[in-house]
PDB file of C-alpha atoms in Angstrom:
ATOM      1  CA  UNK A 243      -1.217  24.392  18.267  1.00  0.00           C
ATOM      2  CA  UNK A 244      -1.791  24.996  21.935  1.00  0.00           C
ATOM      3  CA  UNK A 245      -1.060  28.038  24.084  1.00  0.00           C
ATOM      4  CA  UNK A 246      -1.792  29.103  27.631  1.00  0.00           C
ATOM      5  CA  UNK A 247      -2.196  32.628  28.958  1.00  0.00           C
ATOM      6  CA  UNK A 248      -2.010  33.457  32.623  1.00  0.00           C
ATOM      7  CA  UNK A 249      -3.221  37.000  32.777  1.00  0.00           C
ATOM      8  CA  UNK A 250      -1.766  37.955  36.134  1.00  0.00           C
ATOM      9  CA  UNK A 251       1.957  37.613  36.679  1.00  0.00           C
ATOM     10  CA  UNK A 252       1.724  38.616  40.355  1.00  0.00           C
ATOM     11  CA  UNK A 253      -1.182  38.398  42.773  1.00  0.00           C
ATOM     12  CA  UNK A 254      -0.838  39.735  46.317  1.00  0.00           C
ATOM     13  CA  UNK A 255      -3.624  38.781  48.702  1.00  0.00           C
ATOM     14  CA  UNK A 256      -4.161  39.047  52.439  1.00  0.00           C
ATOM     15  CA  UNK A 257      -4.228  35.928  54.566  1.00  0.00           C
ATOM     16  CA  UNK A 258      -7.691  34.327  54.855  1.00  0.00           C
ATOM     17  CA  UNK A 259      -8.968  36.282  51.831  1.00  0.00           C
ATOM     18  CA  UNK A 260     -10.230  34.500  48.708  1.00  0.00           C
ATOM     19  CA  UNK A 261      -8.137  34.342  45.568  1.00  0.00           C
ATOM     20  CA  UNK A 262      -8.646  33.590  41.886  1.00  0.00           C
ATOM     21  CA  UNK A 263      -5.795  32.918  39.474  1.00  0.00           C
ATOM     22  CA  UNK A 264      -6.845  33.214  35.861  1.00  0.00           C
ATOM     23  CA  UNK A 265      -5.946  30.907  33.014  1.00  0.00           C
ATOM     24  CA  UNK A 266      -7.084  31.006  29.405  1.00  0.00           C
ATOM     25  CA  UNK A 267      -6.008  28.637  26.684  1.00  0.00           C
ATOM     26  CA  UNK A 268      -6.303  28.112  22.975  1.00  0.00           C
ATOM     27  CA  UNK A 269      -6.159  24.799  21.201  1.00  0.00           C
ATOM     28  CA  UNK A 270      -7.192  23.275  17.901  1.00  0.00           C
ATOM     29  CA  UNK A 271      -7.842  19.912  19.590  1.00  0.00           C
ATOM     30  CA  UNK A 272      -9.395  18.708  22.817  1.00  0.00           C
ATOM     31  CA  UNK A 273      -7.049  19.092  25.745  1.00  0.00           C
ATOM     32  CA  UNK A 274      -6.728  18.115  29.346  1.00  0.00           C
ATOM     33  CA  UNK A 275      -6.190  20.915  31.862  1.00  0.00           C
ATOM     34  CA  UNK A 276      -3.958  21.102  34.906  1.00  0.00           C
ATOM     35  CA  UNK A 277      -2.762  23.419  37.638  1.00  0.00           C
ATOM     36  CA  UNK A 278       0.633  22.942  39.225  1.00  0.00           C
ATOM     37  CA  UNK A 279       2.288  24.729  42.148  1.00  0.00           C
ATOM     38  CA  UNK A 280       6.012  25.361  42.438  1.00  0.00           C
ATOM     39  CA  UNK A 281       7.645  26.298  45.721  1.00  0.00           C
ATOM     40  CA  UNK A 282      11.098  27.927  45.647  1.00  0.00           C
ATOM     41  CA  UNK A 283      13.849  25.618  44.398  1.00  0.00           C
ATOM     42  CA  UNK A 284      11.457  22.714  44.016  1.00  0.00           C
ATOM     43  CA  UNK A 285       9.810  20.880  41.169  1.00  0.00           C
ATOM     44  CA  UNK A 286       6.182  21.221  40.185  1.00  0.00           C
ATOM     45  CA  UNK A 287       3.463  19.612  42.276  1.00  0.00           C
ATOM     46  CA  UNK A 288       0.083  18.739  40.795  1.00  0.00           C
ATOM     47  CA  UNK A 289      -2.771  20.704  42.382  1.00  0.00           C
ATOM     48  CA  UNK A 290      -5.661  19.456  40.283  1.00  0.00           C
ATOM     49  CA  UNK A 291      -6.673  18.280  36.839  1.00  0.00           C
ATOM     50  CA  UNK A 292      -9.638  18.308  34.494  1.00  0.00           C
ATOM     51  CA  UNK A 293      -9.932  15.333  32.168  1.00  0.00           C
ATOM     52  CA  UNK A 294     -13.694  15.058  31.620  1.00  0.00           C
ATOM     53  CA  UNK A 295     -16.993  15.098  33.479  1.00  0.00           C
ATOM     54  CA  UNK A 296     -17.899  17.734  36.053  1.00  0.00           C
ATOM     55  CA  UNK A 297     -16.494  21.107  35.139  1.00  0.00           C
ATOM     56  CA  UNK A 298     -15.763  21.951  38.780  1.00  0.00           C
ATOM     57  CA  UNK A 299     -12.751  20.048  40.012  1.00  0.00           C
ATOM     58  CA  UNK A 300     -11.318  19.995  43.493  1.00  0.00           C
ATOM     59  CA  UNK A 301      -7.667  19.565  44.279  1.00  0.00           C
ATOM     60  CA  UNK A 302      -5.268  19.485  47.159  1.00  0.00           C
ATOM     61  CA  UNK A 303      -4.824  22.181  49.789  1.00  0.00           C
ATOM     62  CA  UNK A 304      -8.394  23.470  49.368  1.00  0.00           C
ATOM     63  CA  UNK A 305      -7.978  24.635  45.768  1.00  0.00           C
ATOM     64  CA  UNK A 306     -10.618  24.182  43.087  1.00  0.00           C
ATOM     65  CA  UNK A 307     -10.922  25.132  39.427  1.00  0.00           C
ATOM     66  CA  UNK A 308     -13.731  25.452  36.940  1.00  0.00           C
ATOM     67  CA  UNK A 309     -13.473  24.501  33.292  1.00  0.00           C
ATOM     68  CA  UNK A 310     -15.406  26.809  30.988  1.00  0.00           C
ATOM     69  CA  UNK A 311     -15.346  25.493  27.449  1.00  0.00           C
ATOM     70  CA  UNK A 312     -17.074  28.461  25.835  1.00  0.00           C
ATOM     71  CA  UNK A 313     -14.611  30.896  27.374  1.00  0.00           C
ATOM     72  CA  UNK A 314     -11.685  28.479  27.091  1.00  0.00           C
ATOM     73  CA  UNK A 315     -10.784  29.196  30.687  1.00  0.00           C
ATOM     74  CA  UNK A 316      -9.682  27.173  33.682  1.00  0.00           C
ATOM     75  CA  UNK A 317      -9.461  29.581  36.607  1.00  0.00           C
ATOM     76  CA  UNK A 318      -8.078  28.457  39.962  1.00  0.00           C
ATOM     77  CA  UNK A 319      -9.765  29.524  43.196  1.00  0.00           C
ATOM     78  CA  UNK A 320      -9.361  29.190  46.926  1.00  0.00           C
ATOM     79  CA  UNK A 321     -11.870  30.648  49.397  1.00  0.00           C
ATOM     80  CA  UNK A 322      -9.339  31.403  52.129  1.00  0.00           C
ATOM     81  CA  UNK A 323      -5.574  31.496  51.575  1.00  0.00           C
ATOM     82  CA  UNK A 324      -2.813  30.723  54.037  1.00  0.00           C
ATOM     83  CA  UNK A 325       0.737  31.989  54.277  1.00  0.00           C
ATOM     84  CA  UNK A 326       1.905  28.578  53.092  1.00  0.00           C
ATOM     85  CA  UNK A 327       0.110  29.119  49.753  1.00  0.00           C
ATOM     86  CA  UNK A 328       2.772  31.641  48.727  1.00  0.00           C
ATOM     87  CA  UNK A 329       4.288  30.086  45.597  1.00  0.00           C
ATOM     88  CA  UNK A 330       4.309  30.136  41.803  1.00  0.00           C
ATOM     89  CA  UNK A 331       1.263  28.642  40.105  1.00  0.00           C
ATOM     90  CA  UNK A 332       1.273  27.263  36.574  1.00  0.00           C
ATOM     91  CA  UNK A 333      -1.639  26.408  34.364  1.00  0.00           C
ATOM     92  CA  UNK A 334      -1.009  23.740  31.725  1.00  0.00           C
ATOM     93  CA  UNK A 335      -2.857  22.057  28.881  1.00  0.00           C
ATOM     94  CA  UNK A 336      -2.100  18.763  27.223  1.00  0.00           C
ATOM     95  CA  UNK A 337      -3.489  17.045  24.131  1.00  0.00           C
ATOM     96  CA  UNK A 338      -2.352  13.793  25.678  1.00  0.00           C
ATOM     97  CA  UNK A 339       1.423  13.784  25.665  1.00  0.00           C
ATOM     98  CA  UNK A 340       3.502  16.920  26.164  1.00  0.00           C
ATOM     99  CA  UNK A 341       2.334  19.760  28.372  1.00  0.00           C
ATOM    100  CA  UNK A 342       2.095  23.423  27.383  1.00  0.00           C
ATOM    101  CA  UNK A 343       2.546  25.745  30.341  1.00  0.00           C
ATOM    102  CA  UNK A 344       1.631  29.338  30.987  1.00  0.00           C
ATOM    103  CA  UNK A 345       4.203  31.798  32.253  1.00  0.00           C
ATOM    104  CA  UNK A 346       3.019  31.418  35.823  1.00  0.00           C
ATOM    105  CA  UNK A 347       1.362  33.545  38.487  1.00  0.00           C
ATOM    106  CA  UNK A 348       3.280  34.436  41.614  1.00  0.00           C
ATOM    107  CA  UNK A 349       0.896  34.341  44.562  1.00  0.00           C
ATOM    108  CA  UNK A 350       2.041  36.221  47.645  1.00  0.00           C
ATOM    109  CA  UNK A 351      -0.030  35.890  50.795  1.00  0.00           C
ATOM    110  CA  UNK A 352       0.333  38.883  53.090  1.00  0.00           C
ATOM    111  CA  UNK A 353      -0.030  38.322  56.845  1.00  0.00           C
TER     112      UNK A 353
ATOM    113  CA  UNK B 244       8.699   4.866  45.734  1.00  0.00           C
ATOM    114  CA  UNK B 245       9.843   8.388  46.506  1.00  0.00           C
ATOM    115  CA  UNK B 246       8.968  10.043  43.208  1.00  0.00           C
ATOM    116  CA  UNK B 247      11.018  11.388  40.336  1.00  0.00           C
ATOM    117  CA  UNK B 248      14.649  12.083  41.181  1.00  0.00           C
ATOM    118  CA  UNK B 249      17.225  14.111  39.283  1.00  0.00           C
ATOM    119  CA  UNK B 250      20.962  14.332  39.599  1.00  0.00           C
ATOM    120  CA  UNK B 251      22.782  16.613  40.048  1.00  0.00           C
ATOM    121  CA  UNK B 252      20.580  19.297  41.582  1.00  0.00           C
ATOM    122  CA  UNK B 253      23.009  22.033  40.603  1.00  0.00           C
ATOM    123  CA  UNK B 254      25.684  22.218  37.926  1.00  0.00           C
ATOM    124  CA  UNK B 255      28.041  25.076  37.167  1.00  0.00           C
ATOM    125  CA  UNK B 256      30.090  24.709  34.028  1.00  0.00           C
ATOM    126  CA  UNK B 257      32.195  26.836  31.734  1.00  0.00           C
ATOM    127  CA  UNK B 258      31.048  27.699  28.271  1.00  0.00           C
ATOM    128  CA  UNK B 259      32.052  25.056  25.788  1.00  0.00           C
ATOM    129  CA  UNK B 260      32.020  22.157  28.230  1.00  0.00           C
ATOM    130  CA  UNK B 261      29.712  19.163  27.979  1.00  0.00           C
ATOM    131  CA  UNK B 262      27.263  18.317  30.756  1.00  0.00           C
ATOM    132  CA  UNK B 263      25.030  15.326  31.426  1.00  0.00           C
ATOM    133  CA  UNK B 264      21.993  15.135  33.673  1.00  0.00           C
ATOM    134  CA  UNK B 265      20.215  12.062  34.925  1.00  0.00           C
ATOM    135  CA  UNK B 266      16.553  11.460  35.677  1.00  0.00           C
ATOM    136  CA  UNK B 267      15.056   8.469  37.483  1.00  0.00           C
ATOM    137  CA  UNK B 268      11.288   8.327  36.961  1.00  0.00           C
ATOM    138  CA  UNK B 269       8.666   6.731  39.164  1.00  0.00           C
ATOM    139  CA  UNK B 270       9.338   3.032  38.672  1.00  0.00           C
ATOM    140  CA  UNK B 271       5.995   2.003  37.165  1.00  0.00           C
ATOM    141  CA  UNK B 272       5.855   4.943  34.725  1.00  0.00           C
ATOM    142  CA  UNK B 273       6.656   4.180  31.107  1.00  0.00           C
ATOM    143  CA  UNK B 274       6.639   7.789  29.874  1.00  0.00           C
ATOM    144  CA  UNK B 275       9.420  10.258  30.609  1.00  0.00           C
ATOM    145  CA  UNK B 276       9.625  13.929  29.676  1.00  0.00           C
ATOM    146  CA  UNK B 277      12.284  16.624  29.718  1.00  0.00           C
ATOM    147  CA  UNK B 278      11.453  20.320  30.075  1.00  0.00           C
ATOM    148  CA  UNK B 279      13.509  23.476  30.355  1.00  0.00           C
ATOM    149  CA  UNK B 280      12.487  26.375  32.579  1.00  0.00           C
ATOM    150  CA  UNK B 281      14.071  29.805  32.516  1.00  0.00           C
ATOM    151  CA  UNK B 282      13.531  32.534  35.066  1.00  0.00           C
ATOM    152  CA  UNK B 283      10.027  33.949  34.975  1.00  0.00           C
ATOM    153  CA  UNK B 284       8.778  31.410  32.471  1.00  0.00           C
ATOM    154  CA  UNK B 285       6.840  28.213  32.559  1.00  0.00           C
ATOM    155  CA  UNK B 286       8.493  24.933  31.647  1.00  0.00           C
ATOM    156  CA  UNK B 287       9.029  24.358  27.918  1.00  0.00           C
ATOM    157  CA  UNK B 288       8.837  20.893  26.441  1.00  0.00           C
ATOM    158  CA  UNK B 289      12.078  19.416  25.101  1.00  0.00           C
ATOM    159  CA  UNK B 290      11.478  15.738  24.427  1.00  0.00           C
ATOM    160  CA  UNK B 291       9.574  12.659  25.553  1.00  0.00           C
ATOM    161  CA  UNK B 292      10.069   8.906  25.699  1.00  0.00           C
ATOM    162  CA  UNK B 293       7.676   6.036  25.861  1.00  0.00           C
ATOM    163  CA  UNK B 294       9.711   3.176  27.256  1.00  0.00           C
ATOM    164  CA  UNK B 295      13.032   3.426  25.416  1.00  0.00           C
ATOM    165  CA  UNK B 296      11.647   5.080  22.282  1.00  0.00           C
ATOM    166  CA  UNK B 297      12.077   8.828  21.853  1.00  0.00           C
ATOM    167  CA  UNK B 298       8.729   9.778  20.334  1.00  0.00           C
ATOM    168  CA  UNK B 299       8.840  13.534  20.130  1.00  0.00           C
ATOM    169  CA  UNK B 300      11.432  16.316  20.120  1.00  0.00           C
ATOM    170  CA  UNK B 301      10.885  20.042  20.311  1.00  0.00           C
ATOM    171  CA  UNK B 302      12.494  22.506  17.939  1.00  0.00           C
ATOM    172  CA  UNK B 303      14.122  23.858  21.122  1.00  0.00           C
ATOM    173  CA  UNK B 304      16.245  20.722  21.195  1.00  0.00           C
ATOM    174  CA  UNK B 305      19.173  21.789  19.043  1.00  0.00           C
ATOM    175  CA  UNK B 306      21.800  19.414  17.698  1.00  0.00           C
ATOM    176  CA  UNK B 307      23.874  20.058  20.815  1.00  0.00           C
ATOM    177  CA  UNK B 308      21.223  18.365  22.945  1.00  0.00           C
ATOM    178  CA  UNK B 309      20.744  14.626  23.080  1.00  0.00           C
ATOM    179  CA  UNK B 310      18.593  12.494  25.323  1.00  0.00           C
ATOM    180  CA  UNK B 311      18.564   8.761  25.879  1.00  0.00           C
ATOM    181  CA  UNK B 312      16.575   6.234  27.802  1.00  0.00           C
ATOM    182  CA  UNK B 313      18.423   3.017  26.944  1.00  0.00           C
ATOM    183  CA  UNK B 314      16.531   0.496  29.048  1.00  0.00           C
ATOM    184  CA  UNK B 315      13.260   2.304  29.423  1.00  0.00           C
ATOM    185  CA  UNK B 316      14.055   3.261  33.000  1.00  0.00           C
ATOM    186  CA  UNK B 317      16.338   6.220  33.783  1.00  0.00           C
ATOM    187  CA  UNK B 318      17.131   8.870  31.202  1.00  0.00           C
ATOM    188  CA  UNK B 319      20.075  11.150  30.513  1.00  0.00           C
ATOM    189  CA  UNK B 320      20.112  14.558  28.890  1.00  0.00           C
ATOM    190  CA  UNK B 321      23.445  15.691  27.482  1.00  0.00           C
ATOM    191  CA  UNK B 322      24.308  19.184  26.335  1.00  0.00           C
ATOM    192  CA  UNK B 323      27.455  19.516  24.262  1.00  0.00           C
ATOM    193  CA  UNK B 324      29.480  22.716  23.892  1.00  0.00           C
ATOM    194  CA  UNK B 325      27.359  24.567  26.415  1.00  0.00           C
ATOM    195  CA  UNK B 326      26.443  28.202  25.811  1.00  0.00           C
ATOM    196  CA  UNK B 327      25.366  30.858  28.285  1.00  0.00           C
ATOM    197  CA  UNK B 328      21.860  30.655  26.864  1.00  0.00           C
ATOM    198  CA  UNK B 329      21.649  27.075  28.098  1.00  0.00           C
ATOM    199  CA  UNK B 330      21.543  28.319  31.692  1.00  0.00           C
ATOM    200  CA  UNK B 331      18.171  27.175  33.013  1.00  0.00           C
ATOM    201  CA  UNK B 332      16.401  24.679  35.225  1.00  0.00           C
ATOM    202  CA  UNK B 333      16.043  21.294  33.498  1.00  0.00           C
ATOM    203  CA  UNK B 334      13.016  19.402  34.710  1.00  0.00           C
ATOM    204  CA  UNK B 335      12.177  15.762  34.259  1.00  0.00           C
ATOM    205  CA  UNK B 336       8.674  14.334  34.591  1.00  0.00           C
ATOM    206  CA  UNK B 337       7.128  10.907  34.279  1.00  0.00           C
ATOM    207  CA  UNK B 338       3.678   9.483  33.757  1.00  0.00           C
ATOM    208  CA  UNK B 339       1.961   6.239  32.924  1.00  0.00           C
ATOM    209  CA  UNK B 340       0.296   5.793  29.563  1.00  0.00           C
ATOM    210  CA  UNK B 341      -3.034   5.228  31.367  1.00  0.00           C
ATOM    211  CA  UNK B 342      -2.999   8.545  33.197  1.00  0.00           C
ATOM    212  CA  UNK B 343      -2.402  12.012  31.873  1.00  0.00           C
ATOM    213  CA  UNK B 344      -0.892  13.831  34.814  1.00  0.00           C
ATOM    214  CA  UNK B 345       2.854  14.184  34.933  1.00  0.00           C
ATOM    215  CA  UNK B 346       4.936  13.998  38.088  1.00  0.00           C
ATOM    216  CA  UNK B 347       7.946  16.270  38.188  1.00  0.00           C
ATOM    217  CA  UNK B 348      11.358  15.906  39.735  1.00  0.00           C
ATOM    218  CA  UNK B 349      13.105  18.711  41.640  1.00  0.00           C
ATOM    219  CA  UNK B 350      15.083  19.784  38.592  1.00  0.00           C
ATOM    220  CA  UNK B 351      18.742  20.359  37.753  1.00  0.00           C
ATOM    221  CA  UNK B 352      19.796  23.993  37.746  1.00  0.00           C
ATOM    222  CA  UNK B 353      22.483  24.613  35.133  1.00  0.00           C
ATOM    223  CA  UNK B 354      24.639  27.726  35.207  1.00  0.00           C
ATOM    224  CA  UNK B 355      26.993  28.296  32.292  1.00  0.00           C
ATOM    225  CA  UNK B 356      29.710  30.852  32.994  1.00  0.00           C
TER     226      UNK B 356
END
């Protein structure tokens, strides 16, 4: 079975400050890892994915994430956030078909 | 192609009524997924199709729920005898069998009164 834990339900951060959103997972099989962003009243948009290879992956809007197999983590980072980054962020794992999502982290960027 | 589309975007219905939602995936995608998202939660898997075959169903998908994808293109999700607990956002996603990322539609928000 697979499960995803997003440790922080809400993260407030000042504009232009760095941010890290944490994600830990558990799985009995190899999984692929994803981060999605959801703006109010919209569907989910793919930020980045880890399938294999380099453990540091870069995505859209200046986000990056690092896969750590030993710690079963896939934390999302951005060195300098903008007001427009205010949204809900979801970490997800997939063994190849269905996705298992965390409960989300609400990122609020403060001007 | 403009992405995954869902119709309607919002649906308000009375308890006990039947509702049907439609999802049109990205045209070249052969896989289609349905998820349910309640307030403050991440999406939860309901079911998935590869072409017209329904390959997997979650335990969340009670007998009142049925999904179809008759020609391997669009899909419908029907909920019979709706209950207040069915109020949620219903999300559709599609992917190709060669890639693992899923592309999501805007969702249908169901409110059961």
